[in-house]
Tab-separated table of C-alpha atoms in Angstrom:
chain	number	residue	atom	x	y	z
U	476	UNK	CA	-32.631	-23.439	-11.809
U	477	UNK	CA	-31.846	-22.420	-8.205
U	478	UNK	CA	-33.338	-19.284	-6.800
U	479	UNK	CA	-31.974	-15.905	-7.105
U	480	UNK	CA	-30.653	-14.748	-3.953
U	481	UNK	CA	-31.715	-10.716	-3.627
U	482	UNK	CA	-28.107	-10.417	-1.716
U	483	UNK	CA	-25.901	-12.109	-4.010
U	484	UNK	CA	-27.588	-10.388	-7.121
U	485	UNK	CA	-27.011	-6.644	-5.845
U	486	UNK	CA	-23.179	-7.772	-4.533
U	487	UNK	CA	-22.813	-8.899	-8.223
U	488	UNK	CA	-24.158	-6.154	-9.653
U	489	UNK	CA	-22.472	-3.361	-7.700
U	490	UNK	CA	-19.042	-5.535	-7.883
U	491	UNK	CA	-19.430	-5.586	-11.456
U	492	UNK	CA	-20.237	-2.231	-11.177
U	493	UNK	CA	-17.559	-1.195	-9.552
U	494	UNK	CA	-15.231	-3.204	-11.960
U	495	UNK	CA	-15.930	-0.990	-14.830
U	496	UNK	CA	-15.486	2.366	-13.045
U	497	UNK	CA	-11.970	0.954	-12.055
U	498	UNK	CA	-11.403	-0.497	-15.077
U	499	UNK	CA	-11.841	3.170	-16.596
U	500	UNK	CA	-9.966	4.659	-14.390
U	501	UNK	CA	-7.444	1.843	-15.225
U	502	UNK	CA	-7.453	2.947	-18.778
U	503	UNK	CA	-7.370	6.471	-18.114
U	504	UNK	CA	-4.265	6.196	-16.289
U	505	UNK	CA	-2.692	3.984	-18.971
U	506	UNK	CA	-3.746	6.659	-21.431
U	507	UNK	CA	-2.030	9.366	-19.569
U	508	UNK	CA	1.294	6.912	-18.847
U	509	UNK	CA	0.615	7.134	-14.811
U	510	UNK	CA	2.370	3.791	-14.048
U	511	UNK	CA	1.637	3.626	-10.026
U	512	UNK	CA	-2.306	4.601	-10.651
U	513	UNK	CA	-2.636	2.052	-13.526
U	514	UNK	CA	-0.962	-0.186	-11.202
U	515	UNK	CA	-3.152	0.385	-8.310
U	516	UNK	CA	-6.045	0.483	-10.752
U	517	UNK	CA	-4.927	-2.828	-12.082
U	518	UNK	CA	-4.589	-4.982	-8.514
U	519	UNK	CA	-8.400	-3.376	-7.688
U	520	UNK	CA	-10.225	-4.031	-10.669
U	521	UNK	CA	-8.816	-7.982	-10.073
U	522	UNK	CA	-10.048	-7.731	-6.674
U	523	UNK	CA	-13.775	-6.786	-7.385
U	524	UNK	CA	-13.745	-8.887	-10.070
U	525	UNK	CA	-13.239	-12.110	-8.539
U	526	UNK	CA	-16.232	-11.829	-6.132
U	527	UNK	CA	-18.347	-11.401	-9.327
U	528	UNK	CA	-16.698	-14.422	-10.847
U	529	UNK	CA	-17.092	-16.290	-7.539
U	530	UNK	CA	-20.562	-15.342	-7.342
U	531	UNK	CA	-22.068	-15.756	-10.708
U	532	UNK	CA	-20.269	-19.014	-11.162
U	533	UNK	CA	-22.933	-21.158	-8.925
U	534	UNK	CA	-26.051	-19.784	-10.980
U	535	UNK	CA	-25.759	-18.869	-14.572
U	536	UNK	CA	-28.816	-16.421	-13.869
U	537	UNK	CA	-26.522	-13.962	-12.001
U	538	UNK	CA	-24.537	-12.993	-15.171
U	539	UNK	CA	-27.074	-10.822	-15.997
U	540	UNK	CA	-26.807	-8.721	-12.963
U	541	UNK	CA	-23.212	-8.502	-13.365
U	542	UNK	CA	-23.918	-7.559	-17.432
U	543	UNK	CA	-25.786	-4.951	-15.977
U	544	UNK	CA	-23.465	-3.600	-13.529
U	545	UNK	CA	-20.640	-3.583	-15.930
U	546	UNK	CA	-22.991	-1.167	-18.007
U	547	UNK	CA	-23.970	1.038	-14.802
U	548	UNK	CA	-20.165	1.157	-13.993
U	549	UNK	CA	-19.229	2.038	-17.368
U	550	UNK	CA	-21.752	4.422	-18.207
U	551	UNK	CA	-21.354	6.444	-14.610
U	552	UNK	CA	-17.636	7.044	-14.825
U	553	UNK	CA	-17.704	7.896	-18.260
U	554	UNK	CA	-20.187	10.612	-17.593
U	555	UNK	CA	-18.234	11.866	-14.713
U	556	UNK	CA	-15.115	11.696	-16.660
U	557	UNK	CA	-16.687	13.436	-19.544
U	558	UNK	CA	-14.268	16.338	-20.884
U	559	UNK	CA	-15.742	19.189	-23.652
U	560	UNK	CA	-14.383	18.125	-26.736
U	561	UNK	CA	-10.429	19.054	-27.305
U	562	UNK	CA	-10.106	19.654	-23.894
U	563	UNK	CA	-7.042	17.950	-22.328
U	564	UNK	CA	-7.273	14.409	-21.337
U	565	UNK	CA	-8.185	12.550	-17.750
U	566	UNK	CA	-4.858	12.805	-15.795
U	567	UNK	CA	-3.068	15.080	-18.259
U	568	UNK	CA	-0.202	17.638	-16.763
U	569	UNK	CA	-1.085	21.069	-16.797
U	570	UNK	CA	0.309	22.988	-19.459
């Protein structure tokens, strides 16, 4: 097993990070039928992605910082995108 470096670990883990907060922003604006944010979501969530990929490809050891940053970037957005219940969704028009 090669050693973990601390650099390449925390880029993995806040790219992967970062993946899932676009990715449910990406979703959100799918939800609401936004085609140019979706879009725009879309090409960045590819973008941080494939310095994760890149990354965690040489050492096996590094999927589980980008596990964990896919649960930090999840979790985070979700909070902060957190609606009471039968309020409107993310992105809706105002009525």
């Amino acid at each position: 097993m090669a050693a973990i470096d601390a650099l390449t670990a925390g880029g993995v883990l806040l790219a992967t990070a970062a993946t899932d907060a676009v990715y449910v922003m990406f979703t959100s604006a799918v939800v609401t039928r936004r085609r140019v944010p979706a879009a725009t979501w879309s090409s960045i969530w590819y973008v941080l992605s494939s310095y994760a990929v890149i990354s965690y490809t040489e050492n096996w050891v590094y999927v589980a910082f980008a596990a964990a940053g896919s649960w930090i970037g999840a979790f985070v957005t979700i909070t902060y995108l957190h609606r009471p219940p039968g309020g409107p969704p993310v992105g809706a028009a105002p009525e």
